[in-house]
Short mmCIF file of C-alpha atoms in Angstrom, two decimals:
data_model
loop_
_atom_site.label_atom_id
_atom_site.label_comp_id
_atom_site.label_asym_id
_atom_site.label_seq_id
_atom_site.Cartn_x
_atom_site.Cartn_y
_atom_site.Cartn_z
CA MET A 13 46.51 -72.89 -4.17
CA PRO A 14 50.02 -74.34 -4.61
CA GLN A 15 50.19 -78.11 -4.66
CA GLY A 16 51.13 -79.60 -1.31
CA LEU A 17 49.66 -76.82 0.86
CA PRO A 18 46.49 -77.40 2.92
CA GLN A 19 43.29 -75.51 2.23
CA PRO A 20 42.87 -72.17 4.06
CA GLY A 21 41.71 -72.71 7.62
CA ALA A 22 42.46 -76.45 7.56
CA LEU A 23 44.26 -77.91 10.58
CA LEU A 24 47.86 -78.82 9.84
CA THR A 25 48.38 -82.54 10.40
CA PRO A 26 50.82 -85.07 8.90
CA ASP A 27 48.03 -86.31 6.62
CA SER A 28 46.81 -82.88 5.50
CA CYS A 29 50.32 -81.48 4.99
CA PRO A 30 52.18 -83.94 2.72
CA LEU A 31 55.87 -83.34 2.20
CA PRO A 32 57.09 -82.10 -1.18
CA ALA A 33 59.52 -84.47 -2.86
CA ALA A 34 62.49 -82.24 -1.99
CA LEU A 35 61.72 -82.75 1.72
CA ALA A 36 61.31 -86.51 1.51
CA HIS A 37 64.48 -87.00 3.54
CA ALA A 38 62.53 -85.81 6.60
CA ALA A 39 59.60 -88.20 6.10
CA GLY A 40 60.71 -90.60 8.82
CA ALA A 41 61.51 -87.91 11.36
CA PRO A 42 59.11 -86.56 14.00
CA ARG A 43 56.85 -83.89 12.53
CA TYR A 44 57.65 -81.55 15.40
CA TRP A 45 56.79 -78.42 13.42
CA LEU A 46 53.10 -79.41 13.37
CA PRO A 47 50.94 -78.55 16.38
CA GLN A 48 49.22 -81.19 18.47
CA GLN A 49 45.61 -81.53 17.33
CA PRO A 50 43.35 -79.62 19.72
CA ALA A 51 39.68 -80.30 20.36
CA GLU A 52 38.76 -77.46 18.02
CA THR A 53 40.67 -75.14 15.72
CA PRO A 54 42.02 -72.19 17.73
CA THR A 55 41.43 -68.59 16.73
CA VAL A 56 44.62 -66.87 15.58
CA THR A 57 45.17 -63.69 17.57
CA PRO A 58 48.05 -61.39 16.59
CA PRO A 59 50.45 -60.73 19.47
CA SER A 60 50.40 -57.33 21.08
CA ALA A 61 52.27 -54.67 19.15
CA PRO A 62 55.77 -53.74 20.25
CA PRO A 63 55.91 -50.22 21.70
CA SER A 64 57.29 -47.51 19.44
CA ALA A 65 60.09 -46.87 21.92
CA PRO A 66 60.90 -50.03 23.94
CA PRO A 67 62.42 -49.61 27.42
CA SER A 68 65.82 -50.48 25.95
CA GLY A 69 65.84 -47.10 24.23
CA PHE A 70 65.26 -47.93 20.57
CA ASP A 71 63.17 -45.14 19.08
CA VAL A 72 61.87 -46.21 15.68
CA GLU A 73 60.30 -42.83 14.93
CA ALA A 74 63.63 -41.06 15.42
CA VAL A 75 65.24 -43.55 13.03
CA ARG A 76 62.50 -43.05 10.46
CA ARG A 77 63.19 -39.32 10.37
CA ASP A 78 66.66 -40.08 8.95
CA PHE A 79 65.25 -41.89 5.89
CA PRO A 80 63.69 -39.37 3.49
CA GLN A 81 62.21 -42.01 1.18
CA LEU A 82 59.92 -43.21 3.96
CA HIS A 83 58.08 -39.89 3.75
CA ARG A 84 57.12 -39.92 0.07
CA GLU A 85 53.97 -41.16 -1.64
CA VAL A 86 53.58 -43.88 -4.28
CA ASN A 87 50.39 -44.05 -6.34
CA GLY A 88 48.86 -41.41 -4.07
CA ARG A 89 49.49 -43.43 -0.91
CA PRO A 90 52.20 -43.12 1.78
CA LEU A 91 55.05 -45.49 0.90
CA VAL A 92 55.21 -48.70 2.93
CA TRP A 93 58.66 -50.10 2.15
CA LEU A 94 58.67 -53.87 2.71
CA ASP A 95 61.30 -54.79 0.12
CA ASN A 96 64.29 -54.57 2.44
CA GLY A 97 65.50 -58.05 1.49
CA ALA A 98 66.20 -56.70 -2.00
CA THR A 99 67.73 -53.42 -0.81
CA THR A 100 67.48 -51.20 2.24
CA LEU A 101 66.74 -47.49 2.08
CA LYS A 102 69.53 -44.98 2.72
CA PRO A 103 69.63 -42.49 5.58
CA ARG A 104 70.40 -38.88 4.76
CA GLN A 105 73.86 -39.32 6.35
CA VAL A 106 74.77 -41.77 3.58
CA THR A 107 73.48 -39.70 0.69
CA GLU A 108 75.24 -36.65 2.14
CA ALA A 109 78.53 -38.57 2.38
CA VAL A 110 78.31 -39.67 -1.26
CA ALA A 111 77.41 -36.14 -2.37
CA GLU A 112 80.28 -34.73 -0.32
CA HIS A 113 82.76 -37.03 -2.04
CA TYR A 114 81.62 -36.09 -5.54
CA SER A 115 81.07 -32.38 -4.87
CA MET A 116 84.09 -31.57 -2.70
CA GLY A 117 86.36 -34.58 -2.21
CA THR A 118 86.75 -36.23 -5.60
CA SER A 119 90.12 -37.92 -5.96
CA ASN A 120 91.58 -41.34 -6.53
CA VAL A 121 93.01 -43.10 -3.49
CA HIS A 122 96.46 -44.40 -2.52
CA ARG A 123 99.79 -43.15 -3.85
CA GLY A 124 98.58 -39.60 -4.49
CA ALA A 125 100.81 -36.85 -3.12
CA HIS A 126 98.22 -34.07 -3.10
CA SER A 127 95.85 -33.19 -0.28
CA LEU A 128 92.64 -34.46 -1.88
CA ALA A 129 94.21 -37.86 -2.54
CA LYS A 130 95.27 -38.07 1.09
CA GLN A 131 91.79 -37.06 2.29
CA ALA A 132 90.05 -39.58 0.01
CA THR A 133 92.45 -42.30 1.08
CA GLN A 134 91.76 -41.55 4.73
CA VAL A 135 88.00 -41.86 4.18
CA TYR A 136 88.52 -45.05 2.16
CA GLU A 137 90.62 -46.74 4.82
CA GLU A 138 88.33 -45.52 7.59
CA GLY A 139 85.58 -47.34 5.68
CA ARG A 140 87.70 -50.48 5.80
CA GLN A 141 88.15 -50.06 9.55
CA ALA A 142 84.40 -49.53 10.00
CA ALA A 143 83.75 -52.81 8.18
CA ALA A 144 86.32 -54.55 10.39
CA ASP A 145 84.59 -53.15 13.47
CA LEU A 146 81.19 -54.29 12.20
CA LEU A 147 82.43 -57.86 11.73
CA GLY A 148 84.49 -58.04 14.89
CA THR A 149 87.98 -58.46 13.44
CA ARG A 150 90.91 -56.45 14.75
CA ASP A 151 92.85 -56.83 11.50
CA GLN A 152 91.59 -54.47 8.80
CA GLY A 153 93.89 -56.27 6.37
CA GLU A 154 91.31 -59.06 6.45
CA ILE A 155 88.74 -56.74 4.82
CA VAL A 156 88.64 -56.78 1.01
CA PHE A 157 86.41 -54.32 -0.84
CA VAL A 158 84.30 -55.88 -3.61
CA ARG A 159 81.17 -54.88 -5.52
CA GLY A 160 78.93 -56.98 -3.32
CA THR A 161 78.32 -60.46 -1.95
CA THR A 162 78.16 -61.95 -5.44
CA GLU A 163 81.63 -60.71 -6.35
CA ALA A 164 82.97 -61.78 -2.95
CA VAL A 165 81.83 -65.37 -3.45
CA ASN A 166 83.14 -65.41 -7.02
CA LEU A 167 86.49 -64.10 -5.81
CA VAL A 168 86.83 -66.92 -3.26
CA ALA A 169 85.64 -69.53 -5.75
CA GLN A 170 87.96 -68.40 -8.54
CA SER A 171 91.02 -67.79 -6.35
CA TRP A 172 90.85 -70.07 -3.30
CA GLY A 173 88.69 -72.63 -5.11
CA ARG A 174 90.91 -72.94 -8.17
CA ALA A 175 93.96 -73.36 -5.94
CA ASN A 176 92.44 -75.84 -3.49
CA LEU A 177 89.74 -77.91 -5.20
CA GLY A 178 90.45 -81.08 -7.12
CA VAL A 179 88.84 -84.15 -8.63
CA GLY A 180 86.27 -85.69 -6.31
CA ASP A 181 86.40 -82.94 -3.69
CA GLU A 182 83.06 -81.92 -2.24
CA ILE A 183 81.44 -78.54 -1.62
CA LEU A 184 78.45 -78.56 0.71
CA VAL A 185 75.91 -75.84 -0.13
CA SER A 186 72.73 -75.36 1.86
CA ALA A 187 69.43 -75.55 0.01
CA ALA A 188 68.54 -72.15 1.50
CA GLU A 189 71.26 -70.29 -0.43
CA HIS A 190 70.83 -67.30 -2.68
CA HIS A 191 72.00 -68.13 -6.18
CA SER A 192 75.13 -66.02 -5.57
CA ASN A 193 76.34 -68.60 -3.05
CA LEU A 194 75.56 -71.56 -5.30
CA VAL A 195 76.24 -70.75 -8.96
CA PRO A 196 79.90 -69.67 -8.42
CA TRP A 197 80.54 -73.03 -6.73
CA GLN A 198 78.87 -74.87 -9.59
CA LEU A 199 81.14 -73.08 -12.07
CA ILE A 200 84.37 -73.85 -10.23
CA ALA A 201 83.24 -77.40 -9.39
CA GLU A 202 82.69 -78.12 -13.08
CA GLU A 203 86.14 -76.74 -13.92
CA ARG A 204 87.92 -78.61 -11.12
CA ARG A 205 85.76 -81.74 -11.41
CA ALA A 206 84.58 -81.34 -7.84
CA ARG A 207 81.08 -82.14 -6.59
CA ILE A 208 78.29 -79.98 -5.12
CA ARG A 209 76.28 -81.66 -2.36
CA PRO A 210 73.16 -79.88 -1.03
CA ILE A 211 72.40 -79.60 2.68
CA PRO A 212 68.64 -80.24 2.75
CA LEU A 213 65.92 -78.33 4.54
CA LEU A 214 63.38 -79.37 7.12
CA PRO A 215 59.76 -78.36 6.49
CA ASP A 216 59.94 -75.41 8.88
CA GLY A 217 62.87 -73.95 6.92
CA GLN A 218 65.69 -75.04 9.21
CA LEU A 219 68.75 -76.77 7.78
CA ASP A 220 68.68 -80.50 8.47
CA GLN A 221 71.54 -80.84 10.95
CA ASP A 222 71.45 -84.64 10.97
CA ALA A 223 71.81 -84.69 7.20
CA TYR A 224 74.61 -82.11 7.43
CA ARG A 225 76.60 -84.26 9.84
CA ASP A 226 76.15 -87.24 7.52
CA LEU A 227 77.33 -85.24 4.49
CA LEU A 228 80.58 -84.08 6.10
CA GLY A 229 83.58 -86.24 5.36
CA SER A 230 87.19 -86.41 4.30
CA ARG A 231 86.30 -85.16 0.82
CA THR A 232 84.56 -82.03 2.14
CA LYS A 233 86.68 -78.99 1.24
CA LEU A 234 84.24 -76.13 1.67
CA VAL A 235 80.84 -75.44 3.25
CA ALA A 236 78.79 -72.51 1.86
CA LEU A 237 76.20 -71.22 4.33
CA THR A 238 73.78 -68.35 4.53
CA HIS A 239 73.77 -66.50 7.85
CA ALA A 240 70.11 -65.58 7.21
CA SER A 241 67.99 -66.87 4.35
CA ASN A 242 66.62 -64.24 1.99
CA VAL A 243 63.47 -66.28 1.30
CA LEU A 244 62.84 -68.24 4.52
CA GLY A 245 64.35 -65.93 7.13
CA THR A 246 66.12 -68.93 8.67
CA VAL A 247 69.20 -68.17 10.79
CA PRO A 248 71.24 -71.39 10.84
CA PRO A 249 73.54 -72.30 13.75
CA VAL A 250 76.57 -71.08 11.82
CA ALA A 251 79.10 -71.31 14.68
CA GLU A 252 78.18 -74.92 15.42
CA MET A 253 78.14 -75.88 11.73
CA THR A 254 81.51 -74.19 11.21
CA ALA A 255 83.04 -76.07 14.14
CA LEU A 256 81.85 -79.37 12.65
CA ALA A 257 83.27 -78.49 9.24
CA HIS A 258 86.63 -77.60 10.75
CA ARG A 259 86.87 -81.05 12.31
CA TYR A 260 87.13 -82.38 8.77
CA GLY A 261 89.58 -79.70 7.67
CA ALA A 262 86.95 -77.94 5.54
CA ARG A 263 86.70 -74.20 5.10
CA VAL A 264 83.45 -72.27 5.59
CA LEU A 265 82.15 -69.29 3.63
CA VAL A 266 79.20 -67.43 5.14
CA ASP A 267 76.87 -65.24 3.08
CA GLY A 268 75.97 -62.46 5.51
CA ALA A 269 74.08 -60.25 3.06
CA GLN A 270 70.76 -60.66 4.89
CA ALA A 271 72.26 -60.87 8.39
CA VAL A 272 74.40 -57.79 8.98
CA SER A 273 71.54 -55.28 9.07
CA HIS A 274 69.44 -57.37 11.45
CA PHE A 275 71.77 -58.40 14.27
CA PRO A 276 75.39 -57.95 15.42
CA VAL A 277 77.94 -60.24 13.74
CA ASP A 278 81.28 -61.44 15.15
CA VAL A 279 83.34 -63.42 12.67
CA THR A 280 85.82 -64.30 15.41
CA ALA A 281 83.09 -65.94 17.50
CA LEU A 282 81.71 -67.67 14.40
CA ASP A 283 85.25 -68.74 13.42
CA ALA A 284 84.20 -68.20 9.80
CA ASP A 285 86.95 -68.55 7.22
CA PHE A 286 85.21 -66.18 4.82
CA TYR A 287 82.27 -63.82 5.40
CA ALA A 288 80.65 -61.59 2.77
CA PHE A 289 78.04 -58.86 2.69
CA SER A 290 76.69 -56.17 0.36
CA GLY A 291 76.57 -52.49 1.28
CA HIS A 292 73.13 -51.89 -0.20
CA LYS A 293 71.59 -54.43 2.22
CA ILE A 294 72.91 -52.44 5.21
CA PHE A 295 71.77 -48.89 4.32
CA ALA A 296 74.82 -48.12 2.13
CA PRO A 297 75.10 -47.53 -1.65
CA THR A 298 74.89 -50.19 -4.32
CA GLY A 299 78.08 -51.46 -5.94
CA ILE A 300 80.12 -51.80 -2.75
CA GLY A 301 80.56 -54.83 -0.54
CA VAL A 302 82.98 -56.57 1.78
CA LEU A 303 84.75 -59.90 1.87
CA PHE A 304 86.29 -60.90 5.19
CA GLY A 305 88.88 -63.65 5.05
CA LYS A 306 91.25 -65.01 7.64
CA ARG A 307 94.67 -63.49 7.01
CA GLU A 308 96.45 -66.79 6.38
CA LEU A 309 93.87 -67.74 3.76
CA LEU A 310 93.91 -64.39 1.96
CA GLU A 311 97.70 -64.33 1.90
CA ALA A 312 97.76 -67.76 0.26
CA MET A 313 95.18 -66.85 -2.39
CA PRO A 314 96.51 -65.94 -5.86
CA PRO A 315 95.16 -62.80 -7.53
CA TRP A 316 91.87 -63.24 -9.32
CA GLN A 317 92.10 -60.07 -11.43
CA GLY A 318 95.19 -58.18 -12.52
CA GLY A 319 95.79 -54.48 -13.10
CA GLY A 320 96.45 -51.35 -11.12
CA ASN A 321 96.50 -51.15 -7.32
CA MET A 322 97.17 -54.88 -6.81
CA ILE A 323 100.84 -54.87 -7.80
CA ASP A 324 104.15 -54.22 -6.08
CA SER A 325 106.38 -54.06 -9.16
CA VAL A 326 105.82 -54.87 -12.83
CA SER A 327 108.24 -55.74 -15.59
CA PHE A 328 108.15 -58.00 -18.63
CA GLU A 329 110.42 -60.36 -16.76
CA GLU A 330 108.52 -60.55 -13.47
CA THR A 331 105.55 -59.03 -11.67
CA THR A 332 105.20 -59.08 -7.91
CA TYR A 333 102.00 -58.35 -6.02
CA ALA A 334 100.94 -56.01 -3.24
CA PRO A 335 100.18 -57.37 0.22
CA ILE A 336 96.59 -58.12 1.19
CA PRO A 337 94.01 -56.74 0.96
CA HIS A 338 95.20 -54.69 -2.04
CA ARG A 339 96.39 -57.74 -3.98
CA LEU A 340 92.72 -58.75 -4.27
CA GLU A 341 91.43 -55.26 -5.16
CA ALA A 342 92.52 -54.72 -8.76
CA GLY A 343 91.75 -51.35 -10.31
CA THR A 344 90.13 -48.24 -8.92
CA GLY A 345 87.63 -49.14 -6.25
CA HIS A 346 84.16 -47.69 -5.70
CA ILE A 347 85.48 -44.77 -3.68
CA ALA A 348 82.18 -42.95 -3.30
CA GLY A 349 80.60 -46.26 -2.38
CA VAL A 350 83.11 -46.74 0.42
CA ALA A 351 82.39 -43.19 1.62
CA GLY A 352 78.71 -44.14 1.76
CA LEU A 353 79.47 -47.47 3.42
CA ARG A 354 81.58 -45.71 6.04
CA ALA A 355 78.69 -43.34 6.77
CA ALA A 356 76.17 -46.20 6.94
CA LEU A 357 78.29 -48.24 9.34
CA HIS A 358 78.96 -45.20 11.53
CA TYR A 359 75.21 -44.53 11.54
CA LEU A 360 74.47 -48.11 12.54
CA ALA A 361 77.17 -48.05 15.21
CA GLY A 362 75.45 -45.01 16.71
CA LEU A 363 72.31 -47.05 17.35
CA ASP A 364 71.75 -49.55 20.13
CA ARG A 365 72.13 -52.72 18.02
CA GLU A 366 70.80 -55.01 20.71
CA ALA A 367 67.72 -52.81 21.16
CA ALA A 368 67.20 -52.63 17.38
CA ALA A 369 67.46 -56.42 17.08
CA ALA A 370 64.96 -56.87 19.93
CA TYR A 371 62.55 -54.44 18.26
CA GLU A 372 62.80 -56.29 14.95
CA GLU A 373 62.22 -59.61 16.72
CA GLN A 374 59.04 -58.23 18.31
CA LEU A 375 57.87 -56.75 15.02
CA THR A 376 58.51 -60.02 13.18
CA ALA A 377 56.46 -61.97 15.74
CA TYR A 378 53.64 -59.44 15.39
CA ALA A 379 53.76 -59.65 11.59
CA MET A 380 53.73 -63.46 11.53
CA GLY A 381 50.70 -63.54 13.81
CA ALA A 382 48.87 -60.85 11.86
CA LEU A 383 49.53 -62.50 8.49
CA ALA A 384 48.44 -65.89 9.82
CA ALA A 385 45.00 -64.38 10.40
CA VAL A 386 44.55 -63.49 6.71
CA PRO A 387 42.19 -66.05 5.11
CA GLY A 388 43.97 -68.21 2.55
CA LEU A 389 47.47 -66.98 3.37
CA GLN A 390 50.23 -69.54 3.85
CA LEU A 391 53.59 -68.44 5.28
CA ILE A 392 56.64 -70.28 3.94
CA GLY A 393 59.28 -70.91 6.60
CA ASN A 394 58.72 -70.57 10.33
CA ALA A 395 62.06 -71.60 11.78
CA PRO A 396 62.65 -70.42 15.35
CA GLY A 397 64.67 -67.21 15.56
CA LYS A 398 64.07 -66.20 11.94
CA ILE A 399 64.64 -62.65 10.77
CA GLY A 400 61.81 -60.50 9.42
CA VAL A 401 61.52 -62.20 6.02
CA LEU A 402 57.87 -63.09 5.41
CA THR A 403 57.39 -65.15 2.28
CA PHE A 404 53.86 -66.25 1.52
CA MET A 405 51.23 -67.42 -0.93
CA LEU A 406 47.68 -66.09 -0.98
CA ALA A 407 45.03 -68.50 -2.25
CA GLY A 408 43.47 -67.54 -5.56
CA THR A 409 46.15 -64.98 -6.48
CA ASP A 410 49.25 -64.97 -8.65
CA PRO A 411 52.34 -63.69 -6.75
CA ILE A 412 53.32 -61.18 -9.43
CA ALA A 413 49.79 -59.85 -9.79
CA LEU A 414 49.44 -59.68 -6.01
CA ALA A 415 52.61 -57.61 -5.69
CA GLY A 416 51.28 -55.28 -8.37
CA ALA A 417 47.99 -54.87 -6.53
CA LEU A 418 49.84 -54.04 -3.31
CA ASP A 419 51.93 -51.49 -5.19
CA GLN A 420 48.75 -49.68 -6.19
CA GLN A 421 48.22 -49.11 -2.46
CA GLY A 422 51.77 -47.84 -1.93
CA ILE A 423 53.07 -51.11 -0.46
CA ALA A 424 56.39 -52.31 -1.90
CA VAL A 425 56.99 -56.07 -1.69
CA ARG A 426 58.84 -58.50 -3.96
CA ALA A 427 57.45 -61.41 -5.95
CA GLY A 428 59.17 -64.15 -7.95
CA HIS A 429 61.80 -66.75 -7.14
CA HIS A 430 63.94 -64.32 -5.11
CA CYS A 431 67.18 -65.73 -6.60
CA ALA A 432 66.65 -68.76 -4.35
CA GLN A 433 64.94 -71.28 -6.59
CA PRO A 434 66.15 -74.41 -4.73
CA ALA A 435 64.72 -73.06 -1.47
CA LEU A 436 61.30 -72.46 -3.00
CA ALA A 437 61.42 -75.76 -4.90
CA ALA A 438 61.87 -77.57 -1.58
CA PHE A 439 58.35 -76.37 -0.74
CA GLY A 440 56.91 -77.22 -4.15
CA LEU A 441 56.90 -73.58 -5.29
CA GLN A 442 58.31 -71.64 -8.21
CA SER A 443 57.26 -68.17 -7.08
CA ALA A 444 56.02 -66.43 -3.94
CA VAL A 445 55.49 -62.98 -2.44
CA ARG A 446 58.00 -61.67 0.08
CA ALA A 447 57.59 -58.84 2.57
CA SER A 448 60.83 -58.11 4.41
CA LEU A 449 61.28 -55.90 7.45
CA ALA A 450 64.02 -53.53 8.59
CA LEU A 451 64.64 -51.56 11.78
CA TYR A 452 62.65 -48.57 10.48
CA ASN A 453 59.45 -50.55 9.82
CA THR A 454 56.50 -50.24 12.19
CA VAL A 455 53.35 -52.00 13.34
CA GLN A 456 51.45 -49.57 11.12
CA ASP A 457 53.37 -50.87 8.08
CA VAL A 458 52.38 -54.43 8.95
CA ASP A 459 48.77 -53.42 9.54
CA ALA A 460 48.66 -51.69 6.15
CA LEU A 461 49.93 -54.87 4.46
CA VAL A 462 47.43 -57.06 6.29
CA ALA A 463 44.49 -54.76 5.53
CA ALA A 464 45.46 -54.64 1.84
CA LEU A 465 45.76 -58.43 1.64
CA GLN A 466 42.40 -58.90 3.32
CA GLY A 467 40.82 -56.50 0.84
CA ILE A 468 42.43 -58.22 -2.15
CA GLN A 469 41.39 -61.64 -0.86
CA ALA A 470 37.80 -60.44 -0.34
CA GLN A 471 37.69 -59.07 -3.88
CA SER A 472 39.09 -62.36 -5.21
CA ALA A 473 36.49 -64.37 -3.31
CA THR A 474 33.71 -62.12 -4.61
CA ALA A 475 34.95 -62.48 -8.20
CA ASP A 476 35.17 -66.27 -7.86
CA GLY A 477 31.68 -66.36 -6.37
#
């Protein structure tokens, strides 16, 4: 049992649930995330299962038919894919689009005079427009293709950061961030002699908004925020936090890698200065991602990498650069990846996003209730409105070994630090198991996970006895 967590079945009270050192800032605050002590410990009853086709029209079984990998076996068992936080599966429309590019449409893009170059360029730029539509911007020039969220954040840090950060400036980074939205800021802060200041967490996984307001000041130049935590599932109030940052003249970069596949995003409504996501987290291929940036910011950013595609004219005397977004897209892009991204975003646009989000919300509530009934299981992070990221510890088991045991039953989960070590450290942990849901998961998937965990826990208890 990890230090700091109560024994299985024990009632959560301020005395039985001491705060880890990283959450000491919340010690004097009301412990609102703990229930009022009842006369006797209540029985946990999982909520009723969401219907397979809610009245809003979302048909999960129809969606599942588009994902071939959901219909294979692993270790002699039907695959239960609960590793969506690491990567989502790809619908046949995406794999067909990538195959079509390589089998019939191979060409480089831009500047080609022949028909295949024109066709490839059309698909490429239609992919850019699809990304603009997904994020709610009318200006496709604000969409920069990158390899993924990691490269997007590095691009902003190395270009905007190098041009705008100086000695004593401050970068606020939430403690819930993936390493890709922390380490690039540490690198540029060291170079520019700026300072990283963490936005702490509350014990339910929410960002501490009081602490955030206290951290903001005249030295704040940038705020780095996740739109949905990959280890806690927390969805911070990004629009409100952005508005506060703007009062101090700070810019805001939002990591949307875990958000875009779970609910609609509108960067205009968020007023985000930068927004990044990875294609492989939204049913598209690996190696392709998107950086949104407000036009005035992108136009002021110097090139990060030099080479082909990003230039206007080159001579030994002077080189001038292409307009955005091409100035920030040096070299040949991942053309097949954009073809796959275009197909994925068109596929997603063909679904009822509101209905899909409602279905996922119901499924997440069901899963949290069902997991809470597993003896010895402790969920990490229960912020209101969280996405379907279910990180947990199971008493008497090692996270890596537990994930391996689940794999033997065809259930794919992730174990480790999830590239979010500060978030886990805030709860006194170095490693945990994570099951993460997507719009094609079902109640039956959750039930399979719960049954497997109960069996493993029973075996562990028998061995210990």
